[in-house]
Short mmCIF file of C-alpha atoms in Angstrom, two decimals:
data_model
loop_
_atom_site.label_atom_id
_atom_site.label_comp_id
_atom_site.label_asym_id
_atom_site.label_seq_id
_atom_site.Cartn_x
_atom_site.Cartn_y
_atom_site.Cartn_z
CA MET A 1259 -128.64 72.21 -69.21
CA THR A 1260 -128.04 69.78 -66.36
CA THR A 1261 -125.16 67.45 -65.73
CA GLU A 1262 -125.09 63.85 -64.65
CA VAL A 1263 -122.30 61.50 -63.68
CA GLY A 1264 -121.28 59.05 -60.99
CA ALA A 1265 -121.06 60.41 -57.49
CA GLU A 1266 -117.77 61.77 -56.21
CA THR A 1267 -117.67 62.44 -52.52
CA GLU A 1268 -114.82 64.20 -50.80
CA LEU A 1269 -114.62 64.14 -47.05
CA ASN A 1270 -112.98 66.92 -45.14
CA PRO A 1271 -112.38 65.61 -41.67
CA GLY A 1272 -111.98 68.34 -39.11
CA ALA A 1273 -110.55 66.96 -35.92
CA ASP A 1274 -110.75 69.33 -33.00
CA GLY A 1275 -107.70 69.57 -30.79
CA HIS A 1276 -107.93 68.81 -27.05
CA ALA A 1277 -107.15 71.69 -24.70
CA GLN A 1278 -104.77 71.16 -21.77
CA ASP A 1279 -105.65 73.05 -18.60
CA GLY A 1280 -103.11 73.85 -15.89
CA VAL A 1281 -104.55 73.18 -12.35
CA HIS A 1282 -103.25 75.08 -9.33
CA ASN A 1283 -102.86 72.93 -6.16
CA PRO A 1284 -102.60 75.05 -3.02
CA ALA A 1285 -101.39 72.06 -0.97
CA LEU A 1286 -98.02 72.25 -2.70
CA HIS A 1287 -97.50 75.91 -1.75
CA PRO A 1288 -97.62 76.70 2.02
CA PRO A 1289 -98.65 80.17 3.16
CA ASP A 1290 -96.00 82.86 2.96
CA THR A 1291 -96.76 84.21 6.48
CA PRO A 1292 -95.20 82.00 9.19
CA GLN A 1293 -97.37 81.07 12.18
CA THR A 1294 -95.90 82.11 15.59
CA PRO A 1295 -96.55 79.68 18.48
CA ALA A 1296 -98.51 80.94 21.51
CA ASN A 1297 -95.49 80.68 23.85
CA ASN A 1298 -91.79 81.23 23.33
CA VAL A 1299 -90.81 77.59 23.75
CA ASP A 1300 -88.55 76.30 20.94
CA ARG A 1301 -90.08 73.13 19.52
CA SER A 1302 -87.34 71.10 17.85
CA GLY A 1303 -89.87 68.63 16.47
CA ASP A 1304 -91.63 71.39 14.65
CA ASN A 1305 -88.32 72.67 13.24
CA GLU A 1306 -87.47 69.17 12.04
CA ASN A 1307 -90.83 68.87 10.35
CA SER A 1308 -90.30 72.27 8.72
CA ARG A 1309 -86.94 71.19 7.36
CA ARG A 1310 -88.46 68.00 5.96
CA ILE A 1311 -91.22 69.98 4.25
CA ALA A 1312 -88.65 72.40 2.80
CA ASP A 1313 -86.54 69.51 1.55
CA SER A 1314 -89.55 67.89 -0.08
CA GLU A 1315 -90.46 71.19 -1.74
CA GLU A 1316 -86.90 71.58 -3.01
CA ARG A 1317 -86.90 68.04 -4.43
CA LEU A 1318 -90.24 68.79 -6.08
CA ASP A 1319 -88.83 71.94 -7.69
CA VAL A 1320 -85.82 70.03 -8.93
CA SER A 1321 -88.03 67.34 -10.51
CA GLN A 1322 -90.10 70.03 -12.18
CA ASP A 1323 -86.93 71.61 -13.51
CA ARG A 1324 -85.98 68.26 -15.01
CA THR A 1325 -89.26 67.54 -16.76
CA THR A 1326 -90.96 70.81 -17.60
CA PRO A 1327 -88.24 72.47 -19.73
CA SER A 1328 -88.01 69.46 -22.03
CA HIS A 1329 -91.71 69.79 -22.80
CA ASN A 1330 -91.39 73.54 -23.24
CA GLN A 1331 -88.46 73.07 -25.59
CA ARG A 1332 -90.42 70.80 -27.89
CA SER A 1333 -93.39 73.15 -28.26
CA PRO A 1334 -91.52 76.02 -29.93
CA GLN A 1335 -89.98 73.58 -32.39
CA LYS A 1336 -93.42 72.48 -33.56
CA SER A 1337 -94.68 76.04 -33.92
CA SER A 1338 -91.53 77.28 -35.66
CA ARG A 1339 -91.56 74.60 -38.35
CA LYS A 1340 -91.79 76.14 -41.79
CA PRO A 1341 -94.23 74.65 -44.29
CA LYS A 1342 -92.65 72.47 -46.94
CA ASN A 1343 -92.36 74.09 -50.35
CA ALA A 1344 -92.23 72.68 -53.85
CA ILE A 1345 -90.58 74.11 -56.95
CA CYS A 1346 -93.00 75.12 -59.71
CA ARG A 1347 -91.94 75.70 -63.30
CA VAL A 1348 -94.39 77.47 -65.55
CA THR A 1349 -93.88 77.92 -69.29
CA LEU A 1350 -95.38 81.25 -70.30
CA LEU A 1351 -96.93 82.19 -73.63
CA ASP A 1352 -93.70 83.73 -74.90
CA SER A 1353 -91.92 80.40 -74.22
CA SER A 1354 -90.03 81.83 -71.25
CA GLN A 1355 -89.76 79.93 -67.97
CA TYR A 1356 -91.03 81.23 -64.65
CA GLU A 1357 -89.80 79.31 -61.60
CA PHE A 1358 -90.74 79.88 -57.97
CA ASP A 1359 -91.46 78.05 -54.70
CA ILE A 1360 -94.94 77.32 -53.48
CA GLU A 1361 -96.30 75.62 -50.37
CA LYS A 1362 -96.96 71.93 -50.98
CA HIS A 1363 -100.51 72.04 -49.66
CA ALA A 1364 -101.46 75.11 -51.71
CA ARG A 1365 -104.47 75.00 -53.97
CA GLY A 1366 -104.36 75.61 -57.68
CA GLN A 1367 -105.80 79.11 -57.28
CA VAL A 1368 -102.71 80.22 -55.34
CA LEU A 1369 -100.43 79.07 -58.14
CA PHE A 1370 -102.57 80.68 -60.82
CA ASP A 1371 -102.77 84.01 -58.97
CA THR A 1372 -99.00 84.02 -58.50
CA VAL A 1373 -98.42 83.59 -62.24
CA CYS A 1374 -100.96 86.30 -63.16
CA GLU A 1375 -99.36 88.69 -60.68
CA HIS A 1376 -95.98 88.00 -62.27
CA LEU A 1377 -97.48 88.79 -65.70
CA ASN A 1378 -99.30 91.91 -64.40
CA LEU A 1379 -102.53 90.43 -65.78
CA LEU A 1380 -105.92 91.49 -64.38
CA GLU A 1381 -108.28 90.00 -66.99
CA LYS A 1382 -107.13 86.54 -66.02
CA ASP A 1383 -110.36 84.56 -66.19
CA TYR A 1384 -109.76 83.70 -69.85
CA PHE A 1385 -106.52 81.88 -68.98
CA GLY A 1386 -105.54 78.74 -67.12
CA LEU A 1387 -102.73 76.35 -66.26
CA THR A 1388 -102.26 72.94 -67.83
CA PHE A 1389 -100.13 69.95 -66.89
CA CYS A 1390 -99.51 66.54 -68.42
CA ASP A 1391 -100.44 63.36 -66.57
CA THR A 1392 -98.65 60.04 -66.69
CA ASP A 1393 -100.23 59.32 -70.10
CA SER A 1394 -98.95 62.64 -71.52
CA GLN A 1395 -102.51 63.94 -71.71
CA LYS A 1396 -103.25 67.61 -71.16
CA ASN A 1397 -105.23 68.43 -68.01
CA TRP A 1398 -106.46 71.74 -66.67
CA LEU A 1399 -105.33 72.55 -63.16
CA ASP A 1400 -108.38 72.78 -60.89
CA PRO A 1401 -108.01 75.98 -58.83
CA SER A 1402 -110.28 74.68 -56.04
CA LYS A 1403 -108.19 71.58 -55.27
CA GLU A 1404 -104.74 71.10 -53.81
CA ILE A 1405 -102.00 70.86 -56.40
CA LYS A 1406 -100.45 67.73 -54.92
CA LYS A 1407 -103.77 65.89 -55.25
CA GLN A 1408 -103.84 66.60 -58.97
CA ILE A 1409 -100.18 65.82 -59.73
CA ARG A 1410 -99.55 62.49 -58.08
CA SER A 1411 -95.98 62.10 -59.27
CA GLY A 1412 -93.35 63.91 -61.25
CA PRO A 1413 -92.22 67.52 -61.19
CA TRP A 1414 -94.63 70.41 -60.87
CA THR A 1415 -94.41 71.65 -64.45
CA PHE A 1416 -97.20 73.73 -65.97
CA ASN A 1417 -98.08 75.71 -69.08
CA PHE A 1418 -99.88 79.06 -68.95
CA THR A 1419 -102.38 79.10 -71.82
CA VAL A 1420 -105.69 80.56 -72.93
CA LYS A 1421 -108.58 78.46 -71.63
CA PHE A 1422 -111.61 80.42 -72.86
CA TYR A 1423 -111.13 82.20 -76.18
CA PRO A 1424 -113.24 85.40 -76.12
CA PRO A 1425 -115.66 85.48 -79.08
CA ASP A 1426 -115.05 89.22 -79.44
CA PRO A 1427 -111.49 90.13 -78.40
CA ALA A 1428 -112.23 93.83 -78.98
CA GLN A 1429 -114.23 93.77 -75.72
CA LEU A 1430 -111.08 93.10 -73.73
CA THR A 1431 -110.17 96.19 -71.77
CA GLU A 1432 -106.37 96.11 -71.64
CA ASP A 1433 -103.79 95.82 -74.39
CA ILE A 1434 -101.72 93.42 -72.31
CA THR A 1435 -104.59 90.91 -72.31
CA ARG A 1436 -104.90 91.11 -76.08
CA TYR A 1437 -101.14 90.68 -76.40
CA TYR A 1438 -101.20 87.40 -74.47
CA LEU A 1439 -104.14 86.23 -76.56
CA CYS A 1440 -102.14 87.01 -79.70
CA LEU A 1441 -99.23 84.94 -78.42
CA GLN A 1442 -101.54 81.99 -77.89
CA LEU A 1443 -103.07 82.29 -81.36
CA ARG A 1444 -99.65 82.55 -83.00
CA ALA A 1445 -98.66 79.31 -81.30
CA ASP A 1446 -101.95 77.71 -82.41
CA ILE A 1447 -101.28 78.71 -86.02
CA ILE A 1448 -97.66 77.54 -86.07
CA SER A 1449 -98.52 74.18 -84.50
CA GLY A 1450 -101.41 73.54 -86.88
CA ARG A 1451 -104.17 73.69 -84.28
CA LEU A 1452 -105.61 76.77 -86.02
CA PRO A 1453 -105.52 76.11 -89.78
CA CYS A 1454 -106.19 78.94 -92.23
CA SER A 1455 -105.79 79.79 -95.90
CA PHE A 1456 -102.80 81.38 -97.63
CA VAL A 1457 -104.50 84.79 -97.63
CA THR A 1458 -105.16 84.68 -93.88
CA HIS A 1459 -101.66 83.37 -93.14
CA ALA A 1460 -100.19 86.35 -94.98
CA LEU A 1461 -102.49 88.87 -93.34
CA LEU A 1462 -101.96 87.60 -89.80
CA GLY A 1463 -98.22 87.35 -90.44
CA SER A 1464 -98.07 90.95 -91.62
CA TYR A 1465 -99.74 92.18 -88.45
CA THR A 1466 -97.26 90.13 -86.41
CA VAL A 1467 -94.36 91.81 -88.23
CA GLN A 1468 -95.86 95.26 -87.63
CA ALA A 1469 -96.31 94.55 -83.92
CA GLU A 1470 -92.72 93.34 -83.52
CA LEU A 1471 -90.69 95.39 -85.99
CA GLY A 1472 -92.81 98.53 -86.28
CA ASP A 1473 -93.07 100.57 -89.49
CA TYR A 1474 -91.26 99.43 -92.57
CA ASP A 1475 -87.85 101.09 -92.86
CA PRO A 1476 -86.14 100.69 -96.25
CA GLU A 1477 -82.73 101.18 -94.64
CA GLU A 1478 -83.15 98.59 -91.90
CA ASN A 1479 -85.59 96.20 -93.56
CA GLN A 1480 -83.68 95.01 -96.59
CA GLY A 1481 -83.97 91.78 -98.50
CA ASN A 1482 -86.13 89.04 -96.97
CA TYR A 1483 -86.21 90.61 -93.52
CA VAL A 1484 -89.10 88.36 -92.34
CA SER A 1485 -87.43 85.07 -93.18
CA GLU A 1486 -86.68 84.27 -89.53
CA LEU A 1487 -90.23 84.89 -88.33
CA ARG A 1488 -92.65 81.99 -88.23
CA PHE A 1489 -96.16 82.45 -89.63
CA SER A 1490 -97.37 78.97 -90.57
CA PRO A 1491 -96.45 75.29 -90.19
CA ASN A 1492 -95.26 75.14 -93.82
CA GLN A 1493 -93.78 78.53 -94.60
CA THR A 1494 -92.72 79.38 -98.15
CA ARG A 1495 -90.91 82.25 -99.82
CA GLU A 1496 -94.13 83.20 -101.59
CA LEU A 1497 -95.87 83.66 -98.24
CA GLU A 1498 -93.01 85.76 -96.90
CA GLU A 1499 -93.08 88.05 -99.94
CA ARG A 1500 -96.80 88.61 -99.50
CA VAL A 1501 -96.26 89.40 -95.82
CA MET A 1502 -93.65 92.02 -96.68
CA GLU A 1503 -95.95 93.62 -99.26
CA LEU A 1504 -98.70 94.05 -96.67
CA HIS A 1505 -96.27 95.23 -93.99
CA LYS A 1506 -95.19 98.18 -96.10
CA THR A 1507 -98.77 99.52 -96.08
CA TYR A 1508 -99.08 99.74 -92.28
CA ARG A 1509 -97.10 102.92 -91.68
CA GLY A 1510 -98.17 104.62 -88.47
CA MET A 1511 -99.89 101.57 -86.98
CA THR A 1512 -98.96 100.97 -83.32
CA PRO A 1513 -98.23 97.47 -81.98
CA ALA A 1514 -101.50 97.50 -80.00
CA GLU A 1515 -103.49 98.38 -83.12
CA ALA A 1516 -101.73 95.66 -85.11
CA GLU A 1517 -102.69 93.11 -82.45
CA ILE A 1518 -106.32 94.26 -82.56
CA HIS A 1519 -106.43 93.71 -86.32
CA PHE A 1520 -104.72 90.34 -85.83
CA LEU A 1521 -107.47 89.27 -83.41
CA GLU A 1522 -110.27 90.61 -85.59
CA ASN A 1523 -109.21 88.22 -88.36
CA ALA A 1524 -108.22 85.27 -86.18
CA LYS A 1525 -111.59 85.15 -84.40
CA LYS A 1526 -113.33 84.42 -87.74
CA LEU A 1527 -111.47 81.16 -88.28
CA SER A 1528 -113.67 78.09 -87.88
CA MET A 1529 -111.24 76.42 -85.46
CA TYR A 1530 -110.80 79.50 -83.28
CA GLY A 1531 -111.04 78.48 -79.62
CA VAL A 1532 -111.93 74.83 -80.34
CA ASP A 1533 -110.64 72.29 -77.78
CA LEU A 1534 -110.29 68.96 -79.61
CA HIS A 1535 -110.67 65.46 -78.16
CA HIS A 1536 -110.19 62.09 -79.88
CA ALA A 1537 -113.25 59.81 -79.91
CA LYS A 1538 -115.18 57.22 -81.90
CA ASP A 1539 -118.81 57.34 -83.00
CA SER A 1540 -121.40 54.57 -82.58
CA GLU A 1541 -120.00 52.78 -85.64
CA GLY A 1542 -116.42 52.83 -84.32
CA ILE A 1543 -115.20 55.46 -86.80
CA ASP A 1544 -112.51 57.85 -85.59
CA ILE A 1545 -113.81 61.36 -85.03
CA MET A 1546 -112.82 64.49 -83.14
CA LEU A 1547 -115.07 66.23 -80.62
CA GLY A 1548 -114.49 69.96 -80.34
CA VAL A 1549 -115.68 72.11 -77.45
CA CYS A 1550 -115.96 75.87 -77.98
CA ALA A 1551 -117.93 78.89 -76.81
CA ASN A 1552 -120.97 78.00 -78.94
CA GLY A 1553 -121.30 74.29 -78.23
CA LEU A 1554 -120.03 70.87 -79.26
CA LEU A 1555 -118.60 70.23 -82.75
CA ILE A 1556 -117.99 66.88 -84.45
CA TYR A 1557 -115.25 66.36 -87.07
CA ARG A 1558 -114.56 63.36 -89.30
CA ASP A 1559 -111.75 63.18 -91.84
CA ARG A 1560 -110.82 66.76 -90.96
CA LEU A 1561 -114.27 68.07 -91.90
CA ARG A 1562 -116.99 69.26 -89.56
CA ILE A 1563 -119.97 66.97 -89.93
CA ASN A 1564 -122.23 68.16 -87.11
CA ARG A 1565 -122.72 70.92 -84.59
CA PHE A 1566 -124.72 70.98 -81.35
CA ALA A 1567 -125.22 74.43 -79.86
CA TRP A 1568 -125.44 74.72 -76.09
CA PRO A 1569 -129.19 75.61 -76.10
CA LYS A 1570 -129.88 72.39 -78.03
CA ILE A 1571 -128.07 70.19 -75.48
CA LEU A 1572 -130.22 69.24 -72.48
CA LYS A 1573 -127.81 66.99 -70.59
CA ILE A 1574 -124.21 65.80 -70.79
CA SER A 1575 -122.90 62.80 -68.92
CA TYR A 1576 -120.28 60.09 -69.00
CA LYS A 1577 -120.08 56.53 -67.78
CA ARG A 1578 -116.81 54.65 -67.86
CA SER A 1579 -115.27 55.56 -71.23
CA ASN A 1580 -118.57 56.60 -72.85
CA PHE A 1581 -119.66 60.21 -73.27
CA TYR A 1582 -123.33 61.09 -73.84
CA ILE A 1583 -125.29 64.17 -74.85
CA LYS A 1584 -129.08 64.43 -74.68
CA ILE A 1585 -130.50 66.56 -77.50
CA ARG A 1586 -133.63 68.68 -77.37
CA PRO A 1587 -136.31 67.43 -79.82
CA GLY A 1588 -136.55 69.29 -83.10
CA GLU A 1589 -139.52 71.04 -84.60
CA TYR A 1590 -140.98 67.83 -86.05
CA GLU A 1591 -139.80 65.51 -83.27
CA GLN A 1592 -141.62 64.45 -80.12
CA PHE A 1593 -138.93 62.80 -78.04
CA GLU A 1594 -135.47 63.65 -76.83
CA SER A 1595 -132.55 61.77 -78.35
CA THR A 1596 -129.29 60.68 -76.76
CA ILE A 1597 -126.04 60.43 -78.73
CA GLY A 1598 -123.11 58.46 -77.39
CA PHE A 1599 -119.39 58.56 -78.15
CA LYS A 1600 -116.54 56.27 -77.19
CA LEU A 1601 -113.49 57.91 -75.63
CA PRO A 1602 -110.07 56.23 -75.28
CA ASN A 1603 -110.56 55.61 -71.55
CA HIS A 1604 -112.48 56.68 -68.47
CA ARG A 1605 -110.17 59.60 -67.71
CA ALA A 1606 -110.55 60.97 -71.22
CA ALA A 1607 -114.34 60.84 -70.93
CA LYS A 1608 -114.26 62.65 -67.60
CA ARG A 1609 -111.82 65.22 -68.99
CA LEU A 1610 -114.15 65.98 -71.92
CA TRP A 1611 -117.14 66.18 -69.59
CA LYS A 1612 -115.36 68.72 -67.39
CA VAL A 1613 -114.35 70.85 -70.37
CA CYS A 1614 -117.98 70.93 -71.54
CA ILE A 1615 -119.22 71.92 -68.07
CA GLU A 1616 -116.70 74.75 -67.81
CA HIS A 1617 -117.31 76.14 -71.31
CA HIS A 1618 -121.08 76.02 -70.92
CA THR A 1619 -120.93 77.76 -67.54
CA PHE A 1620 -118.42 80.40 -68.60
CA PHE A 1621 -120.11 81.46 -71.84
CA ARG A 1622 -123.80 80.75 -71.19
CA LEU A 1623 -124.53 81.42 -67.51
CA VAL A 1624 -124.58 84.73 -65.66
CA SER A 1625 -123.07 83.19 -62.52
CA PRO A 1626 -121.71 79.69 -61.83
CA GLU A 1627 -123.92 77.10 -60.20
CA PRO A 1628 -122.99 76.26 -56.59
CA ALA A 1629 -121.71 72.76 -55.95
CA PRO A 1630 -124.22 70.49 -54.18
CA LYS A 1631 -123.57 69.76 -50.53
CA GLY A 1632 -124.15 66.66 -48.48
CA PHE A 1633 -123.34 62.98 -48.70
CA LEU A 1634 -126.47 61.77 -50.49
CA VAL A 1635 -125.86 63.72 -53.70
CA MET A 1636 -126.72 62.08 -57.00
CA GLY A 1637 -124.11 62.80 -59.61
CA SER A 1638 -120.82 64.61 -59.43
CA LYS A 1639 -120.10 67.56 -57.17
CA PHE A 1640 -117.84 69.14 -59.77
CA ARG A 1641 -118.85 72.62 -60.87
CA TYR A 1642 -116.98 75.46 -62.54
CA SER A 1643 -115.80 77.64 -59.67
CA GLY A 1644 -114.43 80.70 -61.51
CA ARG A 1645 -116.11 83.79 -62.86
CA THR A 1646 -118.28 83.63 -65.95
CA GLN A 1647 -117.73 85.78 -69.01
CA ALA A 1648 -120.50 88.13 -67.90
CA GLN A 1649 -118.87 88.60 -64.50
CA THR A 1650 -115.46 89.01 -66.12
CA GLN A 1651 -116.71 91.77 -68.42
CA GLN A 1652 -118.25 93.59 -65.45
CA ALA A 1653 -114.98 93.38 -63.54
CA SER A 1654 -112.98 94.50 -66.59
CA ALA A 1655 -115.15 97.61 -66.96
CA LEU A 1656 -114.07 98.66 -63.44
CA ILE A 1657 -110.33 98.54 -64.17
CA ASP A 1658 -109.06 102.08 -63.65
CA ARG A 1659 -105.29 101.65 -63.55
CA PRO A 1660 -103.07 103.30 -66.14
CA ALA A 1661 -102.23 101.15 -69.13
CA PRO A 1662 -99.39 98.88 -67.93
CA ASN A 1663 -96.07 99.06 -69.71
CA PHE A 1664 -94.85 95.69 -70.94
CA LYS A 1665 -92.22 94.45 -73.31
CA ARG A 1666 -93.32 92.48 -76.35
CA SER A 1667 -91.04 89.51 -76.75
CA ALA A 1668 -89.82 88.33 -80.13
CA SER A 1669 -91.71 85.53 -81.83
CA LYS A 1670 -90.25 82.12 -82.41
CA ARG A 1671 -87.60 82.12 -85.10
CA TYR A 1672 -86.72 79.43 -87.59
CA THR A 1673 -83.71 77.39 -86.54
CA LEU A 1674 -83.55 74.98 -89.47
CA SER A 1675 -81.72 75.73 -92.68
CA GLN A 1676 -83.56 76.81 -95.80
CA SER A 1677 -84.36 74.24 -98.45
CA HIS A 1678 -83.17 74.47 -102.04
CA GLU A 1679 -86.63 75.55 -103.20
CA GLY A 1680 -86.29 78.80 -101.31
CA GLY A 1681 -88.60 77.83 -98.48
CA PHE A 1682 -88.02 76.16 -95.14
CA SER A 1683 -88.10 72.51 -94.28
CA LYS A 1684 -91.19 71.24 -92.50
CA GLN A 1685 -91.45 71.94 -88.83
CA SER A 1686 -92.89 69.56 -86.30
CA ALA A 1687 -96.16 70.60 -84.76
CA VAL A 1688 -97.39 70.25 -81.20
CA ASN A 1689 -100.90 68.91 -80.88
CA GLU A 1690 -103.38 69.48 -78.08
CA ASN A 1691 -101.65 66.90 -75.89
CA HIS A 1692 -98.19 68.47 -76.23
CA GLU A 1693 -96.95 65.57 -78.33
CA ALA A 1694 -94.73 66.10 -81.34
CA SER A 1695 -96.35 65.21 -84.64
CA THR A 1696 -95.85 66.08 -88.26
CA PRO A 1697 -98.56 68.00 -90.13
CA GLU A 1698 -99.40 64.88 -92.17
CA LYS A 1699 -100.14 62.90 -89.02
CA ASN A 1700 -102.07 65.63 -87.30
CA HIS A 1701 -105.72 64.59 -87.05
CA GLU A 1702 -107.03 68.12 -86.68
CA PRO A 1703 -109.12 69.74 -89.42
CA SER A 1704 -107.03 71.05 -92.26
CA GLU A 1705 -107.08 74.42 -93.93
CA HIS A 1706 -109.17 72.91 -96.77
CA GLU A 1707 -112.18 72.69 -94.47
CA GLY A 1708 -115.42 73.74 -96.11
CA GLU A 1709 -115.84 76.90 -94.08
CA GLU A 1710 -112.31 78.06 -94.82
CA GLU A 1711 -112.99 78.44 -98.54
CA GLY A 1712 -115.30 81.38 -97.92
CA GLU A 1713 -113.03 82.82 -95.24
CA GLU A 1714 -113.63 86.48 -94.50
CA VAL A 1715 -110.61 88.65 -93.82
CA THR A 1716 -110.21 92.19 -92.61
CA THR A 1717 -107.95 93.86 -95.14
CA PRO A 1718 -105.92 97.02 -94.50
CA THR A 1719 -108.64 99.07 -96.19
CA LYS A 1720 -110.91 98.38 -93.22
CA ILE A 1721 -108.47 99.69 -90.62
CA LYS A 1722 -110.15 103.08 -90.22
CA GLU A 1723 -113.55 101.46 -89.77
CA LEU A 1724 -112.19 99.10 -87.11
CA LYS A 1725 -110.51 101.95 -85.23
CA ALA A 1726 -113.77 103.88 -85.10
CA ALA A 1727 -115.73 100.82 -83.95
CA ILE A 1728 -113.21 99.99 -81.22
CA HIS A 1729 -113.11 103.58 -80.05
CA LEU A 1730 -116.92 103.67 -79.90
CA SER A 1731 -117.08 100.43 -77.92
CA ARG A 1732 -114.64 101.82 -75.34
CA ILE A 1733 -116.73 104.99 -74.99
CA LEU A 1734 -119.85 102.90 -74.43
CA GLN A 1735 -118.09 100.80 -71.77
CA THR A 1736 -116.95 103.95 -69.97
CA THR A 1737 -120.40 105.54 -70.01
CA SER A 1738 -122.03 102.32 -68.79
CA VAL A 1739 -119.73 102.27 -65.77
#
């Protein structure tokens, strides 16, 4: 698949500094050895001339003392100047704040590496940093560009989130990576970005309780002990009772195992890892374009109406506020077809185009394509600069450090009072642009989507089979290395 868009040229002027050479003039420094006249006659004229020369040399030294030190004093000041720093605030997946200083001319990769080092995260290629522009739209921080060129105004505030959802989370090497992925999915479920049925809500909620509270203890866990935990946008007492019933059956399950079972069920949801964008079709009807690991999805009235896998897409491009995909001809077709969509504005079209480029490169290619060089380049120079999933899996197989110890933070608790019906009042959701919206106004596909009706879940009876499969996959990874 190729890409096509208007040219974007970035010049990197490299001005060479001019060297300053110091020249030695022997005429200003007479010989050290005095010349003795041939006879012993004292020549007063010569002595007078010698005094004049000495006076002129002394005046010259004084003038040098007046001018040279001032120049020498300015040079150390220039070299000793410290680079200007900016304050960065990053909201992590557990809702905590991480604040630190960073050099103003630093690139996005420096900021991202600093956050991953703080989190002790090695499998970091699945994650990224987002920020909101002046229109409150979510943008991914480009690691290859300077931060100040991406955030023109406002504070340097970012969110650490999952960028590429792994299709098979069991292939992740470290438990800490799976834990951060679980935190992201819990937030997706609570906000409504990841809708699911009542059965799946209860199952995922029970694994969350097991990971945070451990085994069920009848002395400590009395009454509705899960009432403060959040499992869904509209949580009811019936859901909480079902969660507690399942939690009692998980005796002996470690937090890491509970998170694996959580991911095994969450990855089967139809909206798992789908990045949604508002658009209109050729008839001006509101739709949603979703980008995921498998391709481009189209939703209308909260239902998926079409799907274009990456192998079927030949070219993606955008022009002004229009986004285009060129489709490979079908079995009974002779010509390629181009489908166009209308985005809210030019920046939204470019944002969607970039997301498609990055997802296609990460999940479909073995290595990223190099950016074209030169001034006469047709199309954009933008390319995904990180590692692909294949490269990430190779690097993960080489991790040989002991399993890092980390503290699992508590999930978000309900802060609103219970309603008279025994449930909780509706919570506001956060959509993909970090804007508050109620579930009724959320334009994302609902849990009544066609694929959700036949939703497959991994029940507790399959736990032993999953443990054996995960253990076997780890053995195969070790032997392959």
